Amino acid sequence: MVKCDYCGKEVSLPFTCPLCGRKFCVDHHLPENHNCPRIDEAKPPYVKTTTSDTSSMSEETEWTPLFPLRERPTSRIRRGFNFSRKEVLHLTIAAILTALIALSFQPELAISLRGVFLAVVMPISFLLHEIAHKFTAQRFGIWAEFRLMLFGVLLTLFSLVSPFKILAPGAVMIASPTNMEEEGKISVAGPLVNLFLGIFFWGLYYLYTQFQTVLCIGIFLNGFIALFNLFPVGILDGEKVLHWNKVIWGATFMLALFLTIFGGWVCL
C-alpha cells in the first residue's frame, strides 16, 4: 500500500504524476487536483492536420488542439468579496425556489406565523450556507460563484408537488487548484454558518418563550442543514472536512446532531 502524497489515503495502485513524479490516489492524480508545482508545463493533446494546396502543389502542416481547453481561472485572483450580475440572478431564483419549498410543506399554514417564518428563514439559511463557501474561497484568492444546476432546479420543482422534499437548486462552483487545508476550510464554512444560526435561534427560544413554537423551526432547520452536509459521503462537505481535520469534523457533526434532535423534539 502506498500513501497519496496529497491526502494521505492508502492506495494499492497509485498514480504517478508525469510532471512532479509524486504518487497520488485516483481523486488527486490530475495535476490540477494536487496543486502540482509544475502544472504550467502541462500541455493538451494535439493532432496533426495536413492540408494540400493543389494550385501550388505545396503541402502545409498545421497543429491544432484535439481537446480544446475549457476557459476558467487557473490562477489565484485578487482577494475580495464580490458578486457578478449572473450570480445575483441565480441566487435570487434559488431563494424563490427555496421559499416555495418551505411553503409546500404545509400549504394550509402558508399565511400563519409558522409558515411565514419558515418561508423567510429557509432561504436565508440556504443562501448564507452557500455564500459562506463562496466568501471563504474568495478569501484564499480562489474564484467562486453560485450557479443554478438544471437537474437540481428540476428536482426542486418536482418537490413542490411531491411529499418528498429535495432542496438542491445549485451550489458554489470553484475553479482554481486548492490544497487539502483550503478545501477543508471552504467546506466547513457553510455548516458553521448554519450552526451559528441554530445556536442563535436556540438563544431566542429561551428569551422569547411566547414564540417558542416558531423559533424551534429555526433550530431544527439549521441543525439539519448542517448535519446533512457534514455526512462524509460523495460530494457533501463532510468528506472534505473529515479528510482535512477529524477533530473539527467530529465537533461540528455532534453539534449539528444535537441541534437537529433538540429542534425536532421541541417542535413536536
XYZ file of C-alpha atoms in Angstrom:
268
model
C 0.000 0.000 0.000
C 1.218 3.496 -0.869
C 0.004 6.751 0.686
C -1.282 9.536 -1.547
C 1.172 12.450 -1.317
C -1.773 14.890 -1.238
C -4.440 13.477 1.092
C -2.590 10.606 2.763
C -5.090 7.938 1.644
C -3.566 4.476 1.269
C -3.940 3.001 -2.227
C -2.700 -0.232 -3.762
C -2.324 1.153 -7.295
C -1.130 4.763 -7.047
C -0.901 7.154 -9.971
C 2.459 8.807 -10.643
C 2.284 12.407 -11.837
C 4.371 12.750 -15.042
C 5.254 16.324 -14.070
C 6.306 16.253 -10.402
C 6.871 12.483 -10.081
C 4.878 12.111 -6.848
C 2.283 9.394 -6.227
C -1.440 10.090 -5.765
C -4.814 8.405 -5.368
C -7.454 8.398 -8.100
C -9.043 11.596 -6.724
C -5.840 13.637 -6.870
C -3.812 12.146 -9.745
C -4.504 15.057 -12.112
C -2.015 17.967 -11.809
C -4.806 20.473 -11.091
C -6.172 18.284 -8.277
C -2.948 18.029 -6.265
C -1.723 21.595 -6.805
C 1.206 20.346 -8.912
C 4.114 22.829 -8.782
C 4.820 22.138 -12.470
C 1.253 22.446 -13.727
C 2.292 25.209 -16.134
C 4.245 22.586 -18.094
C 1.118 20.537 -18.778
C 0.075 20.567 -22.443
C -3.163 19.432 -24.107
C -3.038 16.583 -26.603
C -2.594 17.700 -30.211
C -3.480 16.173 -33.549
C -1.627 16.754 -36.777
C -3.751 18.018 -39.649
C -2.497 18.350 -43.192
C -3.956 20.499 -45.941
C -2.923 20.404 -49.592
C -2.832 23.394 -51.904
C -3.491 21.910 -55.368
C -2.733 25.158 -57.181
C 0.804 25.433 -55.867
C 1.263 21.683 -55.252
C 2.666 22.568 -51.804
C 1.764 20.904 -48.519
C 1.094 22.871 -45.324
C 1.173 21.234 -41.892
C -0.844 22.740 -39.010
C -1.075 21.657 -35.347
C -4.455 22.131 -33.677
C -5.781 21.052 -30.247
C -7.664 17.768 -30.207
C -9.465 18.662 -26.941
C -9.909 22.464 -26.533
C -9.039 23.657 -23.053
C -12.002 24.920 -21.050
C -11.733 28.611 -20.238
C -11.615 29.065 -16.489
C -9.374 30.823 -13.952
C -6.385 28.583 -13.247
C -4.505 31.014 -11.032
C -5.366 32.879 -7.873
C -7.395 36.050 -8.222
C -7.233 39.270 -6.266
C -8.731 38.745 -2.842
C -12.053 40.416 -2.184
C -15.750 39.675 -1.805
C -17.851 40.305 -4.903
C -20.872 39.070 -6.835
C -21.409 39.052 -10.585
C -24.772 40.044 -12.053
C -25.285 36.494 -13.287
C -24.614 35.150 -9.801
C -27.096 37.574 -8.213
C -29.759 36.366 -10.656
C -29.019 32.715 -9.830
C -29.098 33.428 -6.085
C -32.440 35.235 -6.433
C -34.012 32.311 -8.308
C -32.604 29.873 -5.734
C -34.105 31.963 -2.905
C -37.540 31.952 -4.566
C -37.418 28.184 -5.117
C -36.372 27.634 -1.502
C -39.235 29.790 -0.218
C -41.714 27.840 -2.369
C -40.374 24.562 -0.979
C -40.853 25.930 2.543
C -44.472 26.866 1.819
C -45.168 23.477 0.214
C -44.607 21.598 3.483
C -47.982 22.711 4.859
C -49.785 24.923 2.302
C -52.694 25.450 4.691
C -50.298 27.197 7.104
C -48.753 29.477 4.447
C -50.331 32.616 5.898
C -49.714 31.629 9.517
C -46.779 32.887 11.593
C -45.053 29.498 11.353
C -45.490 29.393 7.578
C -44.174 32.908 7.016
C -41.250 32.307 9.395
C -40.266 29.110 7.562
C -40.593 30.801 4.153
C -38.191 33.533 5.308
C -35.700 31.551 7.396
C -35.269 28.636 4.977
C -33.993 30.741 2.024
C -31.768 32.769 4.358
C -30.270 29.620 5.882
C -29.641 28.057 2.467
C -28.165 31.187 0.875
C -25.916 32.050 3.832
C -24.601 28.476 3.733
C -23.622 28.849 0.071
C -22.292 32.398 0.456
C -20.067 31.234 3.323
C -18.450 28.730 0.942
C -18.009 31.480 -1.647
C -16.522 34.111 0.683
C -14.107 31.626 2.246
C -12.870 30.600 -1.202
C -12.511 34.240 -2.229
C -10.588 34.874 0.975
C -7.982 32.423 -0.350
C -7.958 34.210 -3.709
C -9.966 31.451 -5.396
C -12.649 32.169 -7.999
C -16.017 31.026 -6.649
C -19.585 31.757 -7.752
C -23.023 30.279 -7.096
C -24.646 28.627 -10.089
C -28.028 27.002 -10.622
C -27.917 23.425 -11.908
C -30.619 22.327 -14.356
C -31.120 18.884 -12.833
C -31.179 20.361 -9.324
C -33.733 23.006 -10.307
C -35.980 20.380 -11.929
C -35.660 18.163 -8.859
C -36.558 21.087 -6.593
C -39.576 21.988 -8.746
C -40.763 18.373 -8.618
C -40.522 18.535 -4.818
C -43.196 21.239 -4.773
C -45.848 18.629 -5.586
C -44.113 15.628 -4.050
C -44.306 14.535 -0.391
C -40.528 14.072 -0.513
C -38.755 17.423 -0.395
C -35.382 17.893 -2.099
C -33.660 21.273 -1.989
C -30.771 21.334 -4.459
C -31.205 24.208 -6.938
C -27.487 24.918 -7.191
C -24.123 25.192 -5.489
C -20.962 27.281 -5.344
C -18.577 26.461 -8.188
C -14.831 26.729 -7.540
C -12.398 26.922 -10.460
C -8.868 27.052 -9.084
C -6.491 24.414 -7.699
C -6.756 24.051 -3.907
C -4.882 22.103 -1.265
C -6.456 19.884 1.393
C -6.496 22.597 4.093
C -8.168 25.148 1.836
C -10.737 22.581 0.704
C -11.478 21.711 4.317
C -11.918 25.321 5.425
C -14.072 26.189 2.416
C -16.251 23.131 3.019
C -16.739 23.640 6.767
C -17.665 27.325 6.348
C -21.219 26.534 5.171
C -22.178 24.191 8.034
C -20.565 26.581 10.545
C -22.934 29.347 9.441
C -25.922 27.042 9.960
C -24.617 26.018 13.388
C -24.285 29.686 14.331
C -27.856 30.365 13.169
C -29.121 27.305 15.050
C -27.453 28.471 18.275
C -28.819 31.989 17.668
C -32.399 30.684 17.416
C -31.737 28.440 20.417
C -30.920 31.529 22.488
C -34.026 33.323 21.248
C -36.057 30.219 22.090
C -35.406 30.785 25.807
C -35.566 34.593 25.670
C -38.920 34.848 23.896
C -40.969 31.958 25.233
C -44.147 33.212 23.544
C -42.564 32.438 20.146
C -41.070 29.047 21.007
C -43.308 27.154 18.581
C -41.862 29.284 15.773
C -38.233 29.640 16.871
C -37.830 25.880 17.220
C -38.151 25.695 13.425
C -35.001 27.795 13.057
C -33.125 25.490 15.439
C -34.175 22.291 13.671
C -33.804 23.631 10.126
C -30.258 24.927 10.538
C -29.195 21.917 12.571
C -30.480 19.589 9.858
C -28.849 21.538 7.002
C -25.503 21.392 8.816
C -25.939 17.723 9.753
C -26.852 16.613 6.232
C -23.938 18.448 4.636
C -21.461 17.094 7.202
C -22.061 13.454 6.291
C -18.686 12.288 4.895
C -20.022 10.812 1.668
C -19.993 11.709 -2.020
C -19.761 15.387 -2.857
C -21.021 16.607 0.526
C -18.943 18.989 2.656
C -18.320 16.385 5.331
C -15.977 14.274 3.197
C -13.544 17.150 2.630
C -13.773 18.338 6.249
C -13.081 14.830 7.588
C -10.010 14.407 5.377
C -8.705 17.797 6.483
C -9.367 17.700 10.242
C -11.142 14.840 12.009
C -11.497 16.781 15.291
C -13.265 19.721 13.647
C -15.485 17.357 11.675
C -16.429 15.409 14.822
C -17.178 18.551 16.852
C -19.327 20.176 14.163
C -21.145 16.919 13.375
C -22.063 16.311 17.026
C -23.261 19.897 17.497
C -25.366 19.648 14.337
C -26.821 16.349 15.566
C -27.719 17.923 18.926
C -29.440 20.946 17.337
C -31.383 18.693 14.959
C -32.611 16.396 17.732
C -33.385 19.256 20.130
C -35.170 21.329 17.478
C -37.207 18.356 16.292
C -38.133 17.361 19.837
C -39.345 20.801 20.992
C -41.248 21.372 17.730
C -43.358 18.227 18.191
